[in-house]
Tab-separated table of C-alpha atoms and ligand atoms in Angstrom:
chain	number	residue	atom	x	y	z
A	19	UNK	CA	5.043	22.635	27.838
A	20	UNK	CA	5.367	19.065	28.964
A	21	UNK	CA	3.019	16.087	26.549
A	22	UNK	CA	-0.622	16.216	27.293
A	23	UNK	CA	-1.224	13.097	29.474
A	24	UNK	CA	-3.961	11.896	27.738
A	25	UNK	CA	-1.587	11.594	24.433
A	26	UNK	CA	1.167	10.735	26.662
A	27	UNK	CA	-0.431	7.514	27.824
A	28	UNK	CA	-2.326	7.064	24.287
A	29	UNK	CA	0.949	6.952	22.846
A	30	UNK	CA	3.037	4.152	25.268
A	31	UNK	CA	-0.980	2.499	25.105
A	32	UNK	CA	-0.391	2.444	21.235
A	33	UNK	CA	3.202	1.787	21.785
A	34	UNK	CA	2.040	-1.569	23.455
A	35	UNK	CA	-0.666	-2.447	20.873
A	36	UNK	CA	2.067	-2.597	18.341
A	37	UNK	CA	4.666	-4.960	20.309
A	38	UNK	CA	1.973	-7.317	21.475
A	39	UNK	CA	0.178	-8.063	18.618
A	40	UNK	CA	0.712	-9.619	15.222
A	41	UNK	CA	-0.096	-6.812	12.534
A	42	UNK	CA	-1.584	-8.896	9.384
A	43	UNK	CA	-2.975	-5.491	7.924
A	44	UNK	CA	-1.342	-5.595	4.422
A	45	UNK	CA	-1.311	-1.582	4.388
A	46	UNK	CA	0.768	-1.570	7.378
A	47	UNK	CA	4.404	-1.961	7.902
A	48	UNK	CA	6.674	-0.307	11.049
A	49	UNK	CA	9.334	2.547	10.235
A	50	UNK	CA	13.032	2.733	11.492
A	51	UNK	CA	13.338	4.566	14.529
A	52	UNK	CA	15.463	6.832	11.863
A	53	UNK	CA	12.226	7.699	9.811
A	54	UNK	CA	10.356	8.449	13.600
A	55	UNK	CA	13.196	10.807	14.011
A	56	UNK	CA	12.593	12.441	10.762
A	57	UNK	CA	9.140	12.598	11.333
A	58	UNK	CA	8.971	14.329	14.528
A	59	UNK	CA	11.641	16.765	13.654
A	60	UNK	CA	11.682	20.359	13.631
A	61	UNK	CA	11.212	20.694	10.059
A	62	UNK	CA	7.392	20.589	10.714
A	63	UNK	CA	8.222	24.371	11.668
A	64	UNK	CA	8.872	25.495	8.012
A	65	UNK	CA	6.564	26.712	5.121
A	66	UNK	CA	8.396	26.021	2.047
A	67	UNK	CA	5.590	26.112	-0.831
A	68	UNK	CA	7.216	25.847	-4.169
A	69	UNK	CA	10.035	23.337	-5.153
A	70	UNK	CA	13.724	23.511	-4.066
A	71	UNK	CA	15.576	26.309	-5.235
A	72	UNK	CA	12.788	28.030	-6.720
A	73	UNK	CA	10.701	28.716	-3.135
A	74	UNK	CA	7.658	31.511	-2.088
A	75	UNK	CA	9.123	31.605	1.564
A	76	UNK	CA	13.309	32.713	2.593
A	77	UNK	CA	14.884	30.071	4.727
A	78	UNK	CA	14.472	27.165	3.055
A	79	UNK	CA	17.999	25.859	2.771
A	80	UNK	CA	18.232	23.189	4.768
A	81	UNK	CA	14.143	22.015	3.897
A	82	UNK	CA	16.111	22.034	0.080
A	83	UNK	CA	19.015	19.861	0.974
A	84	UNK	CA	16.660	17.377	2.379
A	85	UNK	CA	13.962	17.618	-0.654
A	86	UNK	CA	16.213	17.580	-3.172
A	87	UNK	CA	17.941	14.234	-1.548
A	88	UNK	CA	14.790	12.401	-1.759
A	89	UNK	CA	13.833	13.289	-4.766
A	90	UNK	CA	16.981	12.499	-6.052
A	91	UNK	CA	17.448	9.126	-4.414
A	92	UNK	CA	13.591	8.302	-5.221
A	93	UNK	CA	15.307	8.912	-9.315
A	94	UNK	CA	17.857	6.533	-9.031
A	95	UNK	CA	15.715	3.625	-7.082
A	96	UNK	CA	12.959	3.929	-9.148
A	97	UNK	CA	14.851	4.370	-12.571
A	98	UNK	CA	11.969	7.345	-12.900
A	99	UNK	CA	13.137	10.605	-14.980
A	100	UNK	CA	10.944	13.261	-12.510
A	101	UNK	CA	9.874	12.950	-9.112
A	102	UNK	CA	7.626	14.892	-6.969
A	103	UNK	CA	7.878	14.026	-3.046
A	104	UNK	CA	5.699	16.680	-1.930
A	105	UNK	CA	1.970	14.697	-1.765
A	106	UNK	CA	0.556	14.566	1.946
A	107	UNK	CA	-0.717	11.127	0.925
A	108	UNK	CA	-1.528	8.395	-1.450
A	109	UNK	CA	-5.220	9.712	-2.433
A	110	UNK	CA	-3.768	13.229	-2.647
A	111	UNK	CA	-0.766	11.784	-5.431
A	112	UNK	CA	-3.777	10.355	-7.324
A	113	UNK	CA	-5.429	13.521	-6.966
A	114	UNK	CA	-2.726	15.453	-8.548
A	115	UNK	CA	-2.109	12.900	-11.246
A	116	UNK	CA	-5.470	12.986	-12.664
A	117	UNK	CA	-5.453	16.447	-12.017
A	118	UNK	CA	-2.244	16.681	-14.619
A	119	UNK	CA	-3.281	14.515	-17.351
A	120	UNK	CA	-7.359	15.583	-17.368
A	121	UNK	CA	-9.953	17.645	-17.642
A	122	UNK	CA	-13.341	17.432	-15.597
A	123	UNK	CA	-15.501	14.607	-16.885
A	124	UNK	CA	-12.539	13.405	-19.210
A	125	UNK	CA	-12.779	9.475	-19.206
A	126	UNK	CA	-10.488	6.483	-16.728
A	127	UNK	CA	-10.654	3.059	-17.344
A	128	UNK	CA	-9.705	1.582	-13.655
A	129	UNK	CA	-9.692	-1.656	-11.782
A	130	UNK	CA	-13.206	-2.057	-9.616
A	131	UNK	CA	-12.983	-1.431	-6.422
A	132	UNK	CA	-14.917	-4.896	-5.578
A	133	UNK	CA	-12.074	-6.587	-7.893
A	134	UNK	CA	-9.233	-4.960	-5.564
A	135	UNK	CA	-9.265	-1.141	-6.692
A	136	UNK	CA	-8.938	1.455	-4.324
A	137	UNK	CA	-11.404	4.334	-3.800
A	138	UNK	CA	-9.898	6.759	-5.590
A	139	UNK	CA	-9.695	5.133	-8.538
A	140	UNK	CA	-13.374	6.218	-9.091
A	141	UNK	CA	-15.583	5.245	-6.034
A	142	UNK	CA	-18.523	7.125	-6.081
A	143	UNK	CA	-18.953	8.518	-3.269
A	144	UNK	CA	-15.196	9.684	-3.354
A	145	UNK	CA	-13.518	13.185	-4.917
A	146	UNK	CA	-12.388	10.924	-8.306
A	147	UNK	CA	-15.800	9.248	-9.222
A	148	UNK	CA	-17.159	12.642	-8.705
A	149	UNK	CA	-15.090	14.732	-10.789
A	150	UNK	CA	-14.087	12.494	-13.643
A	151	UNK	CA	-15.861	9.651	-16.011
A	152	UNK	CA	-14.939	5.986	-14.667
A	153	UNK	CA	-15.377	2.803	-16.272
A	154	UNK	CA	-14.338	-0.438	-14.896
A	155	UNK	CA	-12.471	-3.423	-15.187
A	156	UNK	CA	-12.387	-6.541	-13.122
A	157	UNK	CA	-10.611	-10.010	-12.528
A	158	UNK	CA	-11.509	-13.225	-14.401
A	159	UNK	CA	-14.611	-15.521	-13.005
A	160	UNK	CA	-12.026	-18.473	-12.989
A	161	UNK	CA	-8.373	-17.765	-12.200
A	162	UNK	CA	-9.121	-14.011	-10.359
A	163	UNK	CA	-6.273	-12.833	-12.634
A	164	UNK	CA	-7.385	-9.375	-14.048
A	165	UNK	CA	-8.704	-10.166	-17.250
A	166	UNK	CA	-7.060	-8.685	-20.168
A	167	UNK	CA	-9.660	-9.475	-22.663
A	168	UNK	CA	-11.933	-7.802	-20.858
A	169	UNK	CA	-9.409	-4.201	-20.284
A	170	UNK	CA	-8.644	-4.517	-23.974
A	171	UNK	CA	-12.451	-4.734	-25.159
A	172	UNK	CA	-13.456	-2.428	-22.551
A	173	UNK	CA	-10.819	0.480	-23.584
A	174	UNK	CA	-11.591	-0.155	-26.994
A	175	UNK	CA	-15.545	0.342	-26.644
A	176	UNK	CA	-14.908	3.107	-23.761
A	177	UNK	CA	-12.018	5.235	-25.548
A	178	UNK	CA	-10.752	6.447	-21.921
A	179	UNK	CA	-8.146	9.072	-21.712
A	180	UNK	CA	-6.432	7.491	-19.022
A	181	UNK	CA	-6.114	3.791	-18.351
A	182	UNK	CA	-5.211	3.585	-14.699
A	183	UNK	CA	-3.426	0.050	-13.267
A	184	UNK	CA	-2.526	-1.372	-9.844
A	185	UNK	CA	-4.565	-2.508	-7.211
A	186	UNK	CA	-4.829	-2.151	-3.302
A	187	UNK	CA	-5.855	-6.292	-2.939
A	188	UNK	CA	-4.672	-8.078	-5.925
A	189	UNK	CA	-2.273	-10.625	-5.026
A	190	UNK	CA	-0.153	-10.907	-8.373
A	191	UNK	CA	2.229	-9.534	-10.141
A	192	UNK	CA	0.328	-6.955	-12.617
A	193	UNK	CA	2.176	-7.110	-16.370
A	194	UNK	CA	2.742	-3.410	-16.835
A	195	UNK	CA	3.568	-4.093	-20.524
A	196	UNK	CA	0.415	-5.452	-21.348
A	197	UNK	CA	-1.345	-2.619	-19.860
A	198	UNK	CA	0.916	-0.154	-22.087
A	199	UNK	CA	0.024	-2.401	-25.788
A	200	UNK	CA	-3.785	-1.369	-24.683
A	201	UNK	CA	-3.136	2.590	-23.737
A	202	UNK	CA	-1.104	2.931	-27.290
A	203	UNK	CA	-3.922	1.188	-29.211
A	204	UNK	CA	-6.690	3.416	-27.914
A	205	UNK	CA	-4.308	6.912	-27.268
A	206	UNK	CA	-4.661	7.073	-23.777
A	207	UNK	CA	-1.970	7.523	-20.897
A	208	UNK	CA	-1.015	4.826	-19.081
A	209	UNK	CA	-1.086	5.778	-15.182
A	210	UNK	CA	0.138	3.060	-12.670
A	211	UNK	CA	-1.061	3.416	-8.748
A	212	UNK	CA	1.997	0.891	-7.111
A	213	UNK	CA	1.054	1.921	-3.579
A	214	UNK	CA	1.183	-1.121	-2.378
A	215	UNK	CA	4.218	-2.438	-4.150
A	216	UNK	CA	6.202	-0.027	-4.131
A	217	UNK	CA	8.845	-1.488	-1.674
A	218	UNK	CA	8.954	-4.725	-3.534
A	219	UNK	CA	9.477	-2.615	-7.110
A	220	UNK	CA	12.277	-0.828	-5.124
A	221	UNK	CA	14.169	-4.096	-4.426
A	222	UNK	CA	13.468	-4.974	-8.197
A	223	UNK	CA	11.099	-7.924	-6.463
A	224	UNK	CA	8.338	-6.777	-8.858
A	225	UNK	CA	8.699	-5.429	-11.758
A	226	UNK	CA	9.270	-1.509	-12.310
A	227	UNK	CA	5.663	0.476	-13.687
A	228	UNK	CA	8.360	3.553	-13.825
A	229	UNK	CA	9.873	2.364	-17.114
A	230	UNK	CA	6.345	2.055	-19.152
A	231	UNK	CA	3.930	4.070	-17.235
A	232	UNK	CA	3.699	7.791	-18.063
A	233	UNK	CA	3.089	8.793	-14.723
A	234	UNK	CA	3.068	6.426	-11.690
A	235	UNK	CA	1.685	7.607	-7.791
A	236	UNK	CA	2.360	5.542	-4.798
A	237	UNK	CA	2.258	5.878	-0.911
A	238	UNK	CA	5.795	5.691	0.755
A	239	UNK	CA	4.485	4.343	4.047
A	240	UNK	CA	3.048	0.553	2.720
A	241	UNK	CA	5.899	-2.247	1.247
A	242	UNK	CA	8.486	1.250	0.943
A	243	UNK	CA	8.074	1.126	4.925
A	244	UNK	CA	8.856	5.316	5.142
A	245	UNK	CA	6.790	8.119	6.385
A	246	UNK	CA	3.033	8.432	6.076
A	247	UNK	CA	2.648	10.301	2.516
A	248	UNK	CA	2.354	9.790	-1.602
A	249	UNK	CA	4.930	10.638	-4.287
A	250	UNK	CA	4.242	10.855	-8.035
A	251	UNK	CA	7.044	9.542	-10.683
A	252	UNK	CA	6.946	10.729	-14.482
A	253	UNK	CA	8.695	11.019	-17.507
A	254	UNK	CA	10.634	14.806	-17.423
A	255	UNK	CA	8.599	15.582	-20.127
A	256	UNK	CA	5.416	15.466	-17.766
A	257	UNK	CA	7.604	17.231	-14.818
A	258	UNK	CA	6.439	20.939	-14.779
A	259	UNK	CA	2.242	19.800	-15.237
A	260	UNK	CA	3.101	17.052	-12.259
A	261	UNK	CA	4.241	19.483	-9.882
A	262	UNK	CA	2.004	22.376	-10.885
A	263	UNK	CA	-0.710	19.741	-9.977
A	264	UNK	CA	0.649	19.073	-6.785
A	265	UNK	CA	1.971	22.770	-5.931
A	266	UNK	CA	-0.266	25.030	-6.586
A	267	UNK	CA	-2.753	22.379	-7.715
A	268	UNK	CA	-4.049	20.722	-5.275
A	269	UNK	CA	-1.734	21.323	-2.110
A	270	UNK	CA	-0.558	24.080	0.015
A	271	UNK	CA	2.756	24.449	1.652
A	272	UNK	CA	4.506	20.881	2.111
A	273	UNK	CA	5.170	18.728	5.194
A	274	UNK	CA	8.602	19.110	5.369
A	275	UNK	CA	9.446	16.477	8.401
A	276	UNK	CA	7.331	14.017	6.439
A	277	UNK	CA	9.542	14.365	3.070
A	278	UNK	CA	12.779	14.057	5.510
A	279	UNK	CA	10.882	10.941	6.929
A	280	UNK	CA	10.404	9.910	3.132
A	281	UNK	CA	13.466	10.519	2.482
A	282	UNK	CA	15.656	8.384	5.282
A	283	UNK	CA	13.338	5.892	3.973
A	284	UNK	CA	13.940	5.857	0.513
A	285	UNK	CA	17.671	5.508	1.496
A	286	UNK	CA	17.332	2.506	3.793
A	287	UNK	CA	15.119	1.129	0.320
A	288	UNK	CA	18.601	2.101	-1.933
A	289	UNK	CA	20.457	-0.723	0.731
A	290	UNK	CA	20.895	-4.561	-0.288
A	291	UNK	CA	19.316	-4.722	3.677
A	292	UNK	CA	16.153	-4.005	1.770
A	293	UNK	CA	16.492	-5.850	-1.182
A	294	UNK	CA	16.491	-8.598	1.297
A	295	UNK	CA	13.679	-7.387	3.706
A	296	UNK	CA	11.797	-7.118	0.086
A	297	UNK	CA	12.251	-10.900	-0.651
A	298	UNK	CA	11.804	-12.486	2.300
A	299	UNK	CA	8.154	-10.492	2.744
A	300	UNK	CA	7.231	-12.146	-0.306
A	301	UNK	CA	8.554	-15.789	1.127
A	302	UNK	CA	6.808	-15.176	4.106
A	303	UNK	CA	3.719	-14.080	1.941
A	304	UNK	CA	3.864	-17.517	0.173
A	305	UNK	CA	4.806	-20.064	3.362
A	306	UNK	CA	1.360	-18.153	5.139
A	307	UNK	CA	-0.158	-18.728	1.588
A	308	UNK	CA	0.468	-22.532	1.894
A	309	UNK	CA	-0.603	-23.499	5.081
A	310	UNK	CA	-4.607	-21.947	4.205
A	311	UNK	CA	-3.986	-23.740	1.224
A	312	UNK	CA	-2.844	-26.808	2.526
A	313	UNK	CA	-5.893	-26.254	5.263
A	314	UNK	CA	-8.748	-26.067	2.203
A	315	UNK	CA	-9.027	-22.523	2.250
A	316	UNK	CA	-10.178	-20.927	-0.743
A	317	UNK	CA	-6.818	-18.460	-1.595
A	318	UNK	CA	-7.595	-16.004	-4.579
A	319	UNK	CA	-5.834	-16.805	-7.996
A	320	UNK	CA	-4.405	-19.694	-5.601
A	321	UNK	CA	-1.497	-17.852	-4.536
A	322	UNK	CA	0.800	-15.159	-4.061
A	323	UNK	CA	3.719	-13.028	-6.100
A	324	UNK	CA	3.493	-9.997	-3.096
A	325	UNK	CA	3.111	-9.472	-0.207
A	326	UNK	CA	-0.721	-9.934	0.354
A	327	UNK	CA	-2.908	-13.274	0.068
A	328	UNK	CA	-6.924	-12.499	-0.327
A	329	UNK	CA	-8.551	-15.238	1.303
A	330	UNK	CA	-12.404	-16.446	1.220
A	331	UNK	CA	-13.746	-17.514	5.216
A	332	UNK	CA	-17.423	-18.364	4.444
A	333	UNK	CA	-17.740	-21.447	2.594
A	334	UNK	CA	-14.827	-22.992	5.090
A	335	UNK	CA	-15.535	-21.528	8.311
A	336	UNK	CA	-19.490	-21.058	8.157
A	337	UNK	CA	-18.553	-17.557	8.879
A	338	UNK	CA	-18.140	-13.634	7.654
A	339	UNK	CA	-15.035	-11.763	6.883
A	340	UNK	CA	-16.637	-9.625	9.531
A	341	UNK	CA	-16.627	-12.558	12.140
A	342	UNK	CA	-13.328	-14.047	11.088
A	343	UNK	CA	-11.937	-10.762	11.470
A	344	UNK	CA	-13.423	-10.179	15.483
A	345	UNK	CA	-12.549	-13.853	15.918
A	346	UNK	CA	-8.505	-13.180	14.930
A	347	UNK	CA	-8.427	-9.495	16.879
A	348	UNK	CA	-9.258	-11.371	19.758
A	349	UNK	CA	-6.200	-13.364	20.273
A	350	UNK	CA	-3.996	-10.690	19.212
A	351	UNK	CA	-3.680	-11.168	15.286
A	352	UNK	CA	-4.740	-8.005	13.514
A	353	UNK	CA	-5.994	-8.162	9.718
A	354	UNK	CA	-9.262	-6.905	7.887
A	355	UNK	CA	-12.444	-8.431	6.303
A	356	UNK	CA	-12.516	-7.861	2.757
A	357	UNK	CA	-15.160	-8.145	-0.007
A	358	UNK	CA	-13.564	-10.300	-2.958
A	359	UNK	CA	-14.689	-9.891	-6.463
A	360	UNK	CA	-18.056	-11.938	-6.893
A	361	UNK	CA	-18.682	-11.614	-3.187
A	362	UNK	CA	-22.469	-12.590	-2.030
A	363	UNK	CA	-21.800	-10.968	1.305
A	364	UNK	CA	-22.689	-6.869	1.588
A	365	UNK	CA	-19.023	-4.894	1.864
A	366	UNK	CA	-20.035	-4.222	5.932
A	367	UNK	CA	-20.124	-8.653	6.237
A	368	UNK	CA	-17.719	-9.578	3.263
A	369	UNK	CA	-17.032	-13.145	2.623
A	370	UNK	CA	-13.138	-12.739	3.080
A	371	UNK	CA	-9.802	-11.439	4.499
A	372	UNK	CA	-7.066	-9.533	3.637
A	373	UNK	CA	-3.553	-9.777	4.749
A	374	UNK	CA	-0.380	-9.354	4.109
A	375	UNK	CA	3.373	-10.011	5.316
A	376	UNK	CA	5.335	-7.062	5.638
A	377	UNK	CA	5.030	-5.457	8.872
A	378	UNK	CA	5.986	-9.154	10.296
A	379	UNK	CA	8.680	-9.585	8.368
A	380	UNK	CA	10.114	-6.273	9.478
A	381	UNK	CA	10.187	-7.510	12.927
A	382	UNK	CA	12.317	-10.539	11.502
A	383	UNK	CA	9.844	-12.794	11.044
A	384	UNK	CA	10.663	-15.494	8.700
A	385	UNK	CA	8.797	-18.522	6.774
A	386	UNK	CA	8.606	-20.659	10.137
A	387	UNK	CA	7.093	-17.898	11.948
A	388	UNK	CA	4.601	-17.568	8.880
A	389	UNK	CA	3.480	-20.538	8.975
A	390	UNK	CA	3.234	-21.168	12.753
A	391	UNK	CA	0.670	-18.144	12.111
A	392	UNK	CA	-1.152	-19.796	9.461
A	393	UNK	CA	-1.812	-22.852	11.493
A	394	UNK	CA	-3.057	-20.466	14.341
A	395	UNK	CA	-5.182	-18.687	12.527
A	396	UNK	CA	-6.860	-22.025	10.975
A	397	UNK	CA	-7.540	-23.050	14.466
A	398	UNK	CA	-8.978	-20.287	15.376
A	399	UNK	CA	-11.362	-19.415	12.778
A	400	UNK	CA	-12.186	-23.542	13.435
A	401	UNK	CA	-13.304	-22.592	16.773
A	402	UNK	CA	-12.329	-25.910	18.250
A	403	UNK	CA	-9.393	-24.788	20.116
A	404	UNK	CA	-9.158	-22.472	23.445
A	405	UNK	CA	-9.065	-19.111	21.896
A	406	UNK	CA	-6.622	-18.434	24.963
A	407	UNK	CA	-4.545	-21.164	24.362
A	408	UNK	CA	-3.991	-19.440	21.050
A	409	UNK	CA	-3.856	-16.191	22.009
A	410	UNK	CA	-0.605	-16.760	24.419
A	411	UNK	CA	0.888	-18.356	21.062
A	412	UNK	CA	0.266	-15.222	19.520
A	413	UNK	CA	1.809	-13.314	22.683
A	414	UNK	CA	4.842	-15.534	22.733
A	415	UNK	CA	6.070	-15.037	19.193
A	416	UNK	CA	5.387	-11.215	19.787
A	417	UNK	CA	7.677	-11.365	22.399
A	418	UNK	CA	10.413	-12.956	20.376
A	419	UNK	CA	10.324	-9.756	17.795
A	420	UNK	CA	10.286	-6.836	20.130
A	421	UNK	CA	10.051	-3.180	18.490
A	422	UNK	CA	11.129	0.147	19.025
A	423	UNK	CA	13.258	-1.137	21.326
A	424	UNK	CA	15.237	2.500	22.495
A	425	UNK	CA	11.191	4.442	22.621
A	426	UNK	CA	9.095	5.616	25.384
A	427	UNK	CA	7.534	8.121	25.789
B	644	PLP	C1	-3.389	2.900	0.073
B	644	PLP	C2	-3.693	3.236	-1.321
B	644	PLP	C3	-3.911	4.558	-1.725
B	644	PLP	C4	-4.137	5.715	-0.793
B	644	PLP	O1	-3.222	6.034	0.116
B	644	PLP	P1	-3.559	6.992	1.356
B	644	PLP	O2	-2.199	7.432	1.766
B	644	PLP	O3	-4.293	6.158	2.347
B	644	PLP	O4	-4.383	8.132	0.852
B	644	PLP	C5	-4.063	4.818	-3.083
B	644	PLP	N1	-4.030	3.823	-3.974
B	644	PLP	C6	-3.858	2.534	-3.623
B	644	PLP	C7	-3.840	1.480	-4.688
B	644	PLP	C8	-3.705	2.199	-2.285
B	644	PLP	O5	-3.569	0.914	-1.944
């Protein structure tokens, strides 16, 4: 059978999208054509439930080599004693986690989601707020630095089981260590969610939840730049109730082609290539970080250590994260509105943005670049330029930094 047309063109329309625009979204990043390869491989054929070596289906030698490669790479990068590469996704690596260390109703002191926490770290209306007991902790009225007065007296008063760090918009680095001293003094676990840092704790740009943590869950698609999927790291002491919550726990058989895409990724992440790619996104992050701030714009905990900046629109621009956001789509620069902790503005408006540097910087952007962005995106949310002036600035740096240059489909 030849590709549907519709997808066909969907596909080289997509294909498009991402060359001609400038992709701020701090989630995002763009694979090797290696890890496409991997992904769109024949391995999505194969049920392989179970683990390598010890499998429910025959024929799973070659799904084995491959599994047992990424695990084993994902060891040595991540200085981690167990790893399980087998979750479809970040939310289902949390799932499992908390599904290994608790019980229904059993208490998880988290960050809030308004402070930079992500959904499943005890939303409401998601699978984790449902099931389990979550109390919250937030960032500091001042500096926006999480406040560890406020964890400590909070897990102290709370007694949670689990005390559950990292962030999907916090801009610094988060001190592990610190978050360890507090689990020890009220006996809970320490569980670390580095999905967005996890390619800058691979390059050793951040430092490494793995060594404190008990368990730690990230994507492998974000800063790690591989396939679309989660992976949980633990001490080997936690290994067999880690993968009996992933396998039979709370997932079927596993997406093979996605592990090899994991996989190829977390090799290109074991290269001094990457260790480089992993510093310059956080230059980048800081020359972007400079210009707002050089501009008057209100930059969260005034800086950056990442890869994202959270930025506040309304009390510059007269306008909502919601607007800003429309305004920047529509010369080409891609990012999204985001309620910041204390916002006035409901979480449809929001008073901010969100964005981040490392899909740019995989297409070799570098600090000029970054900043030529900044300036661009000051003058637009200004509104006193010709939006299409701008938008042909964005067009030309695009087509300085093409992509996927050998694809078509
Ligand atoms: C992105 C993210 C996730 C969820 O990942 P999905 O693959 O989208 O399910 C979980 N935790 C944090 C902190 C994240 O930023």
């Amino acid at each position: 059978m030849k590709l549907n047309e519709i997808i066909k063109q969907s596909l080289n329309d997509e294909l498009n999208r991402q060359q001609n625009h400038i992709e701020l979204i701090a989630s995002e990043n763009y694979v090797s054509e290696a890890v496409l390869i991997a992904n769109g491989s024949i391995f999505t054929n194969k049920y392989a439930e179970g683990y390598p070596n010890r499998r429910y289906y025959g024929g799973c030698k070659f799904v084995d080599q491959v599994e047992t490669l990424g695990i084993e790479t994902a060891k040595k990068l991540f200085e981690a004693e167990h790893v399980n590469i087998q979750p479809h996704s970040g939310s289902q690596a949390n799932a499992a986690a908390y599904k290994a260390f608790l019980k229904p109703n059993d208490k998880v002191l988290a960050m809030d989601l308004k402070a930079g926490g992500h959904l499943t770290h005890g939303f409401e209306l998601n699978f984790s707020g449902e099931i389990y007991n979550f109390e919250f902790y937030g960032v500091n009225k001042d500096t926006y630095y999480i406040d560890f007065e406020e964890v400590r007296k909070k897990a102290l008063e709370f007694k949670p089981n689990l005390i559950l760090a990292g962030a999907s918009a916090y801009s610094r680095e988060i001190d592990f260590v610190k978050f360890r001293k507090i689990a020890d003094e009220v006996g809970a676990y320490l569980m670390v969610d580095m999905a967005h840092i996890a390619g800058l704790v691979a390059a050793k740009a951040h430092p490494n939840p793995c060594l404190v943590a008990d368990v730690v869950t990230t994507t492998t698609h974000k800063t790690l730049r591989g396939a679309r999927g989660g992976m949980i790291l633990c001490k080997a002491k936690y290994a067999k109730k880690v993968d009996s919550a992933v396998f039979p726990g709370t997932q079927g058989g596993p997406l093979e082609h996605l592990i090899a895409g994991k996989t190829q990724a977390l090799i290109e992440a074991s290269d001094q290539s990457f260790v480089d790619y992993a510093n310059q996104v956080i230059k980048n992050a800081k020359a972007l970080c400079e210009v707002l701030i050089e501009n008057d714009i209100f930059v969260l905990t005034n800086g950056t250590d990442n890869h994202l900046i959270n930025f506040e629109v309304k009390s510059k621009f007269n306008i909502t994260g919601k607007q800003a956001e429309a305004i920047l789509e529509s010369i080409g620069i891609v990012c999204n509105k985001e309620l910041l902790p204390f916002d006035t503005e409901s979480s449809v408006n929001t008073s901010g943005l969100r964005v981040g540097s490392a899909a740019m910087t995989t297409r070799g952007f570098k600090e000029n670049e970054f900043k030529e962005v900044g300036r661009i995106i000051v003058d637009a949310l200004n509104q006193n330029k010709d939006l299409e002036v701008l938008k042909n600035e964005v067009k030309n740096l695009c087509d300085k930094f093409p992509i996927y240059e050998n694809i078509k489909y």
